[in-house]
PDB file of C-alpha atoms in Angstrom:
ATOM      1  CA  MET A  17     -21.793   0.916  -9.561  1.00 47.00           C
ATOM      2  CA  GLN A  18     -18.166   1.908  -8.957  1.00 43.00           C
ATOM      3  CA  LEU A  19     -19.260   5.090  -7.178  1.00 45.00           C
ATOM      4  CA  LYS A  20     -21.652   3.128  -4.940  1.00 48.00           C
ATOM      5  CA  ILE A  21     -18.896   0.747  -3.846  1.00 45.00           C
ATOM      6  CA  ILE A  22     -16.495   3.587  -3.072  1.00 45.00           C
ATOM      7  CA  LEU A  23     -19.123   5.525  -1.129  1.00 46.00           C
ATOM      8  CA  SER A  24     -20.145   2.423   0.836  1.00 48.00           C
ATOM      9  CA  ILE A  25     -16.579   1.758   1.963  1.00 47.00           C
ATOM     10  CA  LEU A  26     -16.033   5.390   2.902  1.00 47.00           C
ATOM     11  CA  LEU A  27     -19.282   5.500   4.883  1.00 48.00           C
ATOM     12  CA  VAL A  28     -18.216   2.463   6.902  1.00 46.00           C
ATOM     13  CA  PHE A  29     -14.864   4.016   7.752  1.00 48.00           C
ATOM     14  CA  ASN A  30     -16.481   7.363   8.505  1.00 47.00           C
ATOM     15  CA  PHE A  31     -18.714   5.624  11.043  1.00 48.00           C
ATOM     16  CA  ILE A  32     -15.701   3.955  12.635  1.00 47.00           C
ATOM     17  CA  PHE A  33     -13.691   7.185  12.868  1.00 48.00           C
ATOM     18  CA  VAL A  34     -16.594   9.196  14.254  1.00 46.00           C
ATOM     19  CA  ASN A  35     -17.217   6.608  16.972  1.00 48.00           C
ATOM     20  CA  ALA A  36     -13.557   6.068  17.866  1.00 46.00           C
ATOM     21  CA  GLN A  37     -12.279   7.265  21.199  1.00 46.00           C
ATOM     22  CA  THR A  38      -9.978  10.248  20.861  1.00 45.00           C
ATOM     23  CA  GLN A  39      -6.757  10.996  22.679  1.00 47.00           C
ATOM     24  CA  ASP A  40      -5.324  14.388  23.489  1.00 47.00           C
ATOM     25  CA  SER A  41      -1.870  14.235  21.892  1.00 70.00           C
ATOM     26  CA  ASP A  42      -0.959  14.245  18.216  1.00 88.00           C
ATOM     27  CA  PRO A  43       1.198  11.145  17.607  1.00 94.00           C
ATOM     28  CA  TYR A  44       3.051  12.641  14.631  1.00 95.00           C
ATOM     29  CA  GLN A  45       5.538  15.413  14.060  1.00 92.00           C
ATOM     30  CA  TYR A  46       7.131  17.111  11.080  1.00 88.00           C
ATOM     31  CA  ASP A  47      10.776  16.312  10.498  1.00 91.00           C
ATOM     32  CA  LYS A  48      12.437  18.230   7.680  1.00 92.00           C
ATOM     33  CA  LYS A  49      15.158  15.645   7.097  1.00 94.00           C
ATOM     34  CA  THR A  50      12.710  12.737   6.956  1.00 94.00           C
ATOM     35  CA  ASP A  51      10.340  14.612   4.659  1.00 96.00           C
ATOM     36  CA  ILE A  52      13.118  15.633   2.267  1.00 96.00           C
ATOM     37  CA  ILE A  53      14.451  12.073   2.072  1.00 97.00           C
ATOM     38  CA  LEU A  54      11.022  10.534   1.450  1.00 97.00           C
ATOM     39  CA  PHE A  55       9.898  13.087  -1.130  1.00 97.00           C
ATOM     40  CA  SER A  56      13.272  12.932  -2.899  1.00 97.00           C
ATOM     41  CA  ALA A  57      13.280   9.136  -2.994  1.00 97.00           C
ATOM     42  CA  GLY A  58       9.754   9.053  -4.368  1.00 97.00           C
ATOM     43  CA  ALA A  59      10.409  11.702  -7.000  1.00 97.00           C
ATOM     44  CA  ALA A  60      13.723  10.145  -8.051  1.00 98.00           C
ATOM     45  CA  THR A  61      12.358   6.621  -8.477  1.00 98.00           C
ATOM     46  CA  LEU A  62       9.258   7.857 -10.274  1.00 96.00           C
ATOM     47  CA  GLY A  63      11.288  10.071 -12.580  1.00 97.00           C
ATOM     48  CA  LEU A  64      13.721   7.278 -13.398  1.00 98.00           C
ATOM     49  CA  GLY A  65      10.814   4.943 -14.084  1.00 97.00           C
ATOM     50  CA  VAL A  66       9.279   7.427 -16.511  1.00 96.00           C
ATOM     51  CA  TYR A  67      12.612   7.787 -18.307  1.00 97.00           C
ATOM     52  CA  LEU A  68      13.135   4.032 -18.583  1.00 97.00           C
ATOM     53  CA  ASN A  69       9.612   3.652 -19.942  1.00 96.00           C
ATOM     54  CA  SER A  70      10.626   5.731 -22.948  1.00 95.00           C
ATOM     55  CA  GLN A  71      13.510   3.328 -23.586  1.00 96.00           C
ATOM     56  CA  VAL A  72      11.501   0.088 -23.432  1.00 96.00           C
ATOM     57  CA  PRO A  73      10.289  -1.361 -26.738  1.00 97.00           C
ATOM     58  CA  PRO A  74       7.078  -3.421 -26.807  1.00 97.00           C
ATOM     59  CA  LEU A  75       7.125  -7.108 -27.605  1.00 98.00           C
ATOM     60  CA  THR A  76       7.209  -7.964 -31.294  1.00 98.00           C
ATOM     61  CA  VAL A  77       4.853 -10.393 -33.009  1.00 97.00           C
ATOM     62  CA  GLU A  78       7.783 -12.784 -33.401  1.00 97.00           C
ATOM     63  CA  GLU A  79       8.643 -12.626 -29.698  1.00 98.00           C
ATOM     64  CA  ILE A  80       5.028 -13.227 -28.750  1.00 98.00           C
ATOM     65  CA  GLY A  81       4.893 -16.249 -31.032  1.00 96.00           C
ATOM     66  CA  LEU A  82       7.897 -17.784 -29.267  1.00 97.00           C
ATOM     67  CA  LEU A  83       6.378 -17.487 -25.783  1.00 98.00           C
ATOM     68  CA  ASP A  84       5.828 -20.837 -24.079  1.00 97.00           C
ATOM     69  CA  LYS A  85       3.814 -21.002 -20.869  1.00 96.00           C
ATOM     70  CA  ASN A  86       5.687 -24.160 -19.878  1.00 96.00           C
ATOM     71  CA  ALA A  87       8.760 -21.978 -19.435  1.00 96.00           C
ATOM     72  CA  VAL A  88       6.960 -20.187 -16.598  1.00 98.00           C
ATOM     73  CA  ASN A  89       7.610 -21.641 -13.150  1.00 97.00           C
ATOM     74  CA  ARG A  90       4.970 -24.006 -11.799  1.00 96.00           C
ATOM     75  CA  LEU A  91       3.657 -21.597  -9.166  1.00 97.00           C
ATOM     76  CA  ASP A  92       3.059 -18.765 -11.622  1.00 98.00           C
ATOM     77  CA  ARG A  93       1.948 -20.828 -14.611  1.00 98.00           C
ATOM     78  CA  ILE A  94      -1.656 -20.931 -13.425  1.00 97.00           C
ATOM     79  CA  SER A  95      -2.053 -17.247 -14.292  1.00 98.00           C
ATOM     80  CA  THR A  96      -1.487 -17.871 -17.999  1.00 98.00           C
ATOM     81  CA  GLY A  97      -4.928 -19.481 -18.249  1.00 96.00           C
ATOM     82  CA  TYR A  98      -6.986 -16.623 -16.797  1.00 98.00           C
ATOM     83  CA  ALA A  99      -8.689 -13.838 -18.749  1.00 97.00           C
ATOM     84  CA  SER A 100     -11.559 -12.495 -16.651  1.00 97.00           C
ATOM     85  CA  ALA A 101     -12.724  -9.047 -17.732  1.00 97.00           C
ATOM     86  CA  SER A 102     -14.998  -8.776 -14.685  1.00 98.00           C
ATOM     87  CA  ALA A 103     -12.036  -9.431 -12.375  1.00 98.00           C
ATOM     88  CA  GLN A 104     -10.145  -6.633 -14.122  1.00 97.00           C
ATOM     89  CA  VAL A 105     -13.012  -4.225 -13.485  1.00 97.00           C
ATOM     90  CA  ALA A 106     -13.399  -5.402  -9.882  1.00 97.00           C
ATOM     91  CA  SER A 107      -9.707  -4.812  -9.181  1.00 98.00           C
ATOM     92  CA  ASP A 108     -10.088  -1.237 -10.427  1.00 97.00           C
ATOM     93  CA  TYR A 109     -13.053  -0.703  -8.099  1.00 96.00           C
ATOM     94  CA  VAL A 110     -11.060  -1.881  -5.104  1.00 97.00           C
ATOM     95  CA  LEU A 111      -8.079   0.263  -6.117  1.00 97.00           C
ATOM     96  CA  PHE A 112     -10.059   3.500  -6.415  1.00 95.00           C
ATOM     97  CA  SER A 113     -11.926   2.789  -3.177  1.00 94.00           C
ATOM     98  CA  SER A 114      -8.706   2.136  -1.267  1.00 94.00           C
ATOM     99  CA  LEU A 115      -6.991   5.261  -2.553  1.00 94.00           C
ATOM    100  CA  ALA A 116      -9.845   7.315  -1.111  1.00 93.00           C
ATOM    101  CA  LEU A 117      -9.706   5.691   2.344  1.00 91.00           C
ATOM    102  CA  PRO A 118      -7.602   8.399   4.072  1.00 90.00           C
ATOM    103  CA  SER A 119     -10.327  10.944   3.309  1.00 91.00           C
ATOM    104  CA  ALA A 120     -12.337   9.202   6.038  1.00 91.00           C
ATOM    105  CA  PHE A 121     -10.043  10.862   8.584  1.00 92.00           C
ATOM    106  CA  LEU A 122     -12.013  14.044   7.914  1.00 91.00           C
ATOM    107  CA  ALA A 123     -14.924  12.455   9.783  1.00 88.00           C
ATOM    108  CA  SER A 124     -13.258  12.679  13.184  1.00 87.00           C
ATOM    109  CA  GLN A 125     -12.582  16.025  14.826  1.00 88.00           C
ATOM    110  CA  LYS A 126      -9.272  14.737  16.182  1.00 88.00           C
ATOM    111  CA  THR A 127      -7.848  13.613  12.839  1.00 92.00           C
ATOM    112  CA  ARG A 128      -9.498  16.432  10.910  1.00 92.00           C
ATOM    113  CA  LYS A 129      -7.502  18.906  12.977  1.00 92.00           C
ATOM    114  CA  HIS A 130      -4.278  17.252  11.789  1.00 93.00           C
ATOM    115  CA  PHE A 131      -5.438  16.359   8.290  1.00 93.00           C
ATOM    116  CA  VAL A 132      -2.728  18.416   6.579  1.00 94.00           C
ATOM    117  CA  LYS A 133      -0.064  16.415   8.391  1.00 95.00           C
ATOM    118  CA  ILE A 134      -1.849  13.170   7.529  1.00 96.00           C
ATOM    119  CA  GLY A 135      -2.120  14.354   3.933  1.00 95.00           C
ATOM    120  CA  VAL A 136       1.613  15.041   3.722  1.00 96.00           C
ATOM    121  CA  MET A 137       2.399  11.535   4.958  1.00 97.00           C
ATOM    122  CA  TYR A 138      -0.109  10.001   2.557  1.00 97.00           C
ATOM    123  CA  THR A 139       1.395  11.916  -0.352  1.00 97.00           C
ATOM    124  CA  GLN A 140       4.770  10.448   0.582  1.00 98.00           C
ATOM    125  CA  VAL A 141       3.235   6.977   0.666  1.00 98.00           C
ATOM    126  CA  LEU A 142       1.654   7.359  -2.768  1.00 97.00           C
ATOM    127  CA  LEU A 143       4.753   8.928  -4.311  1.00 98.00           C
ATOM    128  CA  LEU A 144       7.246   6.405  -2.950  1.00 98.00           C
ATOM    129  CA  ASN A 145       5.035   3.422  -3.723  1.00 98.00           C
ATOM    130  CA  ALA A 146       4.372   4.628  -7.267  1.00 98.00           C
ATOM    131  CA  GLY A 147       8.069   5.321  -7.798  1.00 98.00           C
ATOM    132  CA  LEU A 148       9.316   1.960  -6.540  1.00 98.00           C
ATOM    133  CA  THR A 149       6.591   0.082  -8.397  1.00 98.00           C
ATOM    134  CA  ASP A 150       7.185   1.871 -11.681  1.00 97.00           C
ATOM    135  CA  LEU A 151      10.964   1.617 -11.484  1.00 98.00           C
ATOM    136  CA  THR A 152      10.866  -2.095 -10.649  1.00 98.00           C
ATOM    137  CA  LYS A 153       8.555  -2.814 -13.573  1.00 98.00           C
ATOM    138  CA  LYS A 154      10.938  -1.095 -15.978  1.00 98.00           C
ATOM    139  CA  LEU A 155      13.989  -2.902 -14.583  1.00 98.00           C
ATOM    140  CA  PHE A 156      12.553  -6.433 -14.563  1.00 98.00           C
ATOM    141  CA  LEU A 157      10.483  -6.285 -17.782  1.00 98.00           C
ATOM    142  CA  ARG A 158       8.548  -9.409 -16.877  1.00 98.00           C
ATOM    143  CA  THR A 159       6.009 -10.430 -19.502  1.00 98.00           C
ATOM    144  CA  ARG A 160       2.447 -10.471 -18.223  1.00 99.00           C
ATOM    145  CA  PRO A 161       0.559 -13.796 -18.205  1.00 99.00           C
ATOM    146  CA  LEU A 162      -1.917 -12.440 -20.754  1.00 98.00           C
ATOM    147  CA  ALA A 163       0.833 -12.568 -23.392  1.00 98.00           C
ATOM    148  CA  TYR A 164       0.792 -16.383 -23.140  1.00 98.00           C
ATOM    149  CA  ASN A 165      -2.988 -16.626 -23.313  1.00 98.00           C
ATOM    150  CA  PRO A 166      -4.705 -17.056 -26.715  1.00 96.00           C
ATOM    151  CA  ASP A 167      -7.902 -15.569 -25.246  1.00 96.00           C
ATOM    152  CA  PHE A 168      -6.294 -12.122 -25.320  1.00 97.00           C
ATOM    153  CA  GLY A 169      -6.084 -10.174 -28.561  1.00 96.00           C
ATOM    154  CA  ILE A 170      -2.777  -9.301 -30.186  1.00 97.00           C
ATOM    155  CA  GLU A 171      -3.312  -5.605 -29.390  1.00 97.00           C
ATOM    156  CA  ASN A 172      -3.057  -6.384 -25.662  1.00 97.00           C
ATOM    157  CA  LYS A 173       0.141  -8.334 -26.166  1.00 98.00           C
ATOM    158  CA  LEU A 174       1.772  -5.689 -28.367  1.00 98.00           C
ATOM    159  CA  ALA A 175       1.162  -2.953 -25.804  1.00 97.00           C
ATOM    160  CA  LYS A 176       4.236  -1.879 -23.864  1.00 97.00           C
ATOM    161  CA  ASP A 177       2.311  -2.553 -20.662  1.00 97.00           C
ATOM    162  CA  ALA A 178       2.438  -6.279 -21.446  1.00 98.00           C
ATOM    163  CA  ARG A 179       6.065  -6.220 -20.276  1.00 98.00           C
ATOM    164  CA  TYR A 180       5.333  -4.715 -16.868  1.00 98.00           C
ATOM    165  CA  SER A 181       4.096  -7.634 -14.792  1.00 98.00           C
ATOM    166  CA  PHE A 182       6.479  -7.483 -11.830  1.00 98.00           C
ATOM    167  CA  PHE A 183       5.329  -6.383  -9.412  1.00 97.00           C
ATOM    168  CA  SER A 184       1.627  -5.606  -9.156  1.00 98.00           C
ATOM    169  CA  GLY A 185       0.935  -1.894  -8.976  1.00 98.00           C
ATOM    170  CA  HIS A 186      -2.728  -2.412  -8.100  1.00 98.00           C
ATOM    171  CA  VAL A 187      -1.866  -4.605  -5.129  1.00 99.00           C
ATOM    172  CA  SER A 188       0.976  -2.410  -3.882  1.00 99.00           C
ATOM    173  CA  ALA A 189      -1.221   0.705  -4.111  1.00 98.00           C
ATOM    174  CA  VAL A 190      -4.132  -0.938  -2.277  1.00 98.00           C
ATOM    175  CA  ALA A 191      -1.813  -2.372   0.389  1.00 98.00           C
ATOM    176  CA  SER A 192      -0.019   0.935   0.939  1.00 98.00           C
ATOM    177  CA  SER A 193      -3.290   2.872   1.258  1.00 98.00           C
ATOM    178  CA  SER A 194      -5.062   0.376   3.511  1.00 97.00           C
ATOM    179  CA  PHE A 195      -2.072  -0.201   5.791  1.00 98.00           C
ATOM    180  CA  PHE A 196      -1.489   3.551   5.993  1.00 98.00           C
ATOM    181  CA  ALA A 197      -5.099   4.110   7.050  1.00 97.00           C
ATOM    182  CA  ALA A 198      -4.917   1.316   9.637  1.00 97.00           C
ATOM    183  CA  LYS A 199      -1.600   2.521  11.059  1.00 98.00           C
ATOM    184  CA  VAL A 200      -2.740   6.132  11.371  1.00 97.00           C
ATOM    185  CA  PHE A 201      -6.040   5.043  12.909  1.00 96.00           C
ATOM    186  CA  SER A 202      -4.204   2.909  15.483  1.00 96.00           C
ATOM    187  CA  ASP A 203      -1.853   5.748  16.391  1.00 96.00           C
ATOM    188  CA  TYR A 204      -4.643   8.266  16.889  1.00 95.00           C
ATOM    189  CA  PHE A 205      -7.059   5.852  18.553  1.00 94.00           C
ATOM    190  CA  PRO A 206      -4.900   3.216  20.292  1.00 94.00           C
ATOM    191  CA  ASN A 207      -7.693   2.088  22.604  1.00 92.00           C
ATOM    192  CA  SER A 208     -10.471   1.929  20.025  1.00 93.00           C
ATOM    193  CA  LYS A 209     -12.617  -1.202  19.908  1.00 93.00           C
ATOM    194  CA  TRP A 210     -12.577  -0.860  16.108  1.00 92.00           C
ATOM    195  CA  LYS A 211      -8.851  -1.544  15.708  1.00 95.00           C
ATOM    196  CA  ARG A 212      -9.350  -5.202  14.832  1.00 95.00           C
ATOM    197  CA  VAL A 213     -11.942  -4.320  12.216  1.00 95.00           C
ATOM    198  CA  VAL A 214      -9.696  -1.675  10.679  1.00 95.00           C
ATOM    199  CA  TRP A 215      -6.629  -3.918  10.608  1.00 97.00           C
ATOM    200  CA  GLY A 216      -8.642  -6.880   9.372  1.00 97.00           C
ATOM    201  CA  THR A 217      -9.924  -4.787   6.486  1.00 96.00           C
ATOM    202  CA  ALA A 218      -6.419  -3.505   5.744  1.00 97.00           C
ATOM    203  CA  ILE A 219      -5.048  -7.047   5.584  1.00 98.00           C
ATOM    204  CA  VAL A 220      -7.861  -8.612   3.556  1.00 98.00           C
ATOM    205  CA  THR A 221      -8.405  -5.879   0.955  1.00 97.00           C
ATOM    206  CA  PRO A 222      -5.021  -6.326  -0.815  1.00 98.00           C
ATOM    207  CA  MET A 223      -5.630 -10.090  -0.787  1.00 98.00           C
ATOM    208  CA  VAL A 224      -8.911  -9.584  -2.619  1.00 98.00           C
ATOM    209  CA  THR A 225      -7.152  -7.305  -5.089  1.00 98.00           C
ATOM    210  CA  SER A 226      -4.474  -9.956  -5.615  1.00 98.00           C
ATOM    211  CA  PHE A 227      -7.116 -12.552  -6.448  1.00 98.00           C
ATOM    212  CA  PHE A 228      -8.751 -10.259  -9.002  1.00 98.00           C
ATOM    213  CA  ARG A 229      -5.429  -9.362 -10.665  1.00 99.00           C
ATOM    214  CA  ILE A 230      -4.516 -13.019 -11.079  1.00 99.00           C
ATOM    215  CA  LYS A 231      -7.966 -13.934 -12.422  1.00 98.00           C
ATOM    216  CA  ALA A 232      -7.738 -11.037 -14.873  1.00 98.00           C
ATOM    217  CA  GLY A 233      -4.571 -12.503 -16.380  1.00 98.00           C
ATOM    218  CA  LYS A 234      -2.621  -9.405 -15.409  1.00 98.00           C
ATOM    219  CA  HIS A 235      -0.274 -10.876 -12.817  1.00 99.00           C
ATOM    220  CA  TYR A 236       1.396 -13.994 -11.471  1.00 99.00           C
ATOM    221  CA  PRO A 237       1.121 -15.046  -7.809  1.00 99.00           C
ATOM    222  CA  THR A 238       4.686 -13.879  -7.162  1.00 99.00           C
ATOM    223  CA  ASP A 239       3.819 -10.446  -8.604  1.00 99.00           C
ATOM    224  CA  VAL A 240       1.012  -9.903  -6.127  1.00 99.00           C
ATOM    225  CA  ILE A 241       2.937 -11.352  -3.174  1.00 99.00           C
ATOM    226  CA  VAL A 242       5.803  -8.905  -3.670  1.00 99.00           C
ATOM    227  CA  GLY A 243       3.399  -6.057  -4.414  1.00 99.00           C
ATOM    228  CA  TYR A 244       1.572  -6.753  -1.169  1.00 99.00           C
ATOM    229  CA  ALA A 245       4.804  -6.799   0.848  1.00 98.00           C
ATOM    230  CA  VAL A 246       6.177  -3.594  -0.683  1.00 99.00           C
ATOM    231  CA  GLY A 247       2.933  -1.638  -0.417  1.00 98.00           C
ATOM    232  CA  ALA A 248       2.168  -2.752   3.133  1.00 98.00           C
ATOM    233  CA  SER A 249       5.697  -1.868   4.266  1.00 98.00           C
ATOM    234  CA  ILE A 250       5.524   1.622   2.772  1.00 98.00           C
ATOM    235  CA  GLY A 251       2.047   2.268   4.144  1.00 98.00           C
ATOM    236  CA  TYR A 252       3.038   1.179   7.640  1.00 98.00           C
ATOM    237  CA  PHE A 253       6.545   2.533   8.037  1.00 98.00           C
ATOM    238  CA  ILE A 254       6.124   6.053   6.656  1.00 98.00           C
ATOM    239  CA  PRO A 255       3.708   7.005   9.479  1.00 97.00           C
ATOM    240  CA  HIS A 256       5.986   5.128  11.873  1.00 97.00           C
ATOM    241  CA  LEU A 257       8.938   7.307  10.825  1.00 96.00           C
ATOM    242  CA  HIS A 258       6.900  10.418  11.653  1.00 96.00           C
ATOM    243  CA  GLN A 259       5.881   9.318  15.122  1.00 94.00           C
ATOM    244  CA  LYS A 260       6.937  11.492  18.004  1.00 86.00           C
ATOM    245  CA  ILE A 261       9.721  10.074  20.131  1.00 76.00           C
ATOM    246  CA  ARG A 262       8.288   9.539  23.557  1.00 61.00           C
ATOM    247  CA  LYS A 263      10.830  10.349  26.213  1.00 50.00           C
ATOM    248  CA  LYS A 264      10.528   8.267  29.320  1.00 50.00           C
ATOM    249  CA  SER A 265      10.630  10.198  32.548  1.00 45.00           C
ATOM    250  CA  PRO A 266      12.987   8.864  35.210  1.00 49.00           C
ATOM    251  CA  ASN A 267      11.246   6.808  37.863  1.00 50.00           C
ATOM    252  CA  VAL A 268      12.421   7.862  41.310  1.00 46.00           C
ATOM    253  CA  ASN A 269      11.531   5.676  44.240  1.00 51.00           C
ATOM    254  CA  LEU A 270      12.367   6.447  47.864  1.00 46.00           C
ATOM    255  CA  SER A 271      11.435   3.952  50.548  1.00 48.00           C
ATOM    256  CA  VAL A 272      12.005   3.976  54.263  1.00 48.00           C
ATOM    257  CA  LEU A 273      12.528   0.527  55.770  1.00 49.00           C
ATOM    258  CA  PRO A 274      13.001  -0.512  59.385  1.00 50.00           C
ATOM    259  CA  THR A 275      16.581  -1.453  58.578  1.00 51.00           C
ATOM    260  CA  GLY A 276      17.369   1.754  56.715  1.00 51.00           C
ATOM    261  CA  GLY A 277      16.516   3.669  53.572  1.00 50.00           C
ATOM    262  CA  TYR A 278      16.220   2.565  49.943  1.00 47.00           C
ATOM    263  CA  PHE A 279      16.629   4.827  46.919  1.00 46.00           C
ATOM    264  CA  SER A 280      16.316   3.887  43.248  1.00 48.00           C
ATOM    265  CA  TRP A 281      16.381   5.846  39.978  1.00 50.00           C
ATOM    266  CA  ARG A 282      15.256   4.064  36.817  1.00 51.00           C
ATOM    267  CA  PHE A 283      15.028   5.409  33.285  1.00 44.00           C
TER     268      PHE A 283
END
């Protein structure tokens, strides 16, 4: 079932990329300084997150017993009553499907020719998003809503992962992948009639993931909101940072009028 969903999504995007209008110029360029900064930031945050994970103790039975859902703010409290296993599975399906989206760029001759460059940018997106997400989880140590819910077994609550609610890694990963795919598509095919479909899909998919994560009892609304914002920003701005700087040519205008001449030079 999971494989069918992933293949269906990829087939749709393959159709879009194959039928998109191509343009002659490659919108992206390598920049050593930018690449070093992005890879270093991603590796540093991810490494620090891994280290902090080794220092975080799980909740104790006593601490779990003292948890009171009424202490959770009113907006987020709704999540403490959800425990949908099917929503958990569905969120995983969407995650894996979204992570594979950039492979659809292989369908178009234009993007396939620059797939290594696209792959480098996507690696930066995944690395930086994973690093920031992991580090933030270890710094905030926010207890997941499932820890307040009697429908979850004690083994779920005693797991170290029960302390890593903020912010949602599923949502940030889906948002970063989908926004990356939409941004790259728009830059390669700026005049494509499919742009609205691509961007609409990019915007809605993390929302669907957010719904599933809340229903699964894994996250609060504020977790998924922040995860969406962080992931979408990373997915959009990393390709933006690699865009070629378009130099405007000076516009020279020479006119001959009955009363004399007119000369202008605009940049």
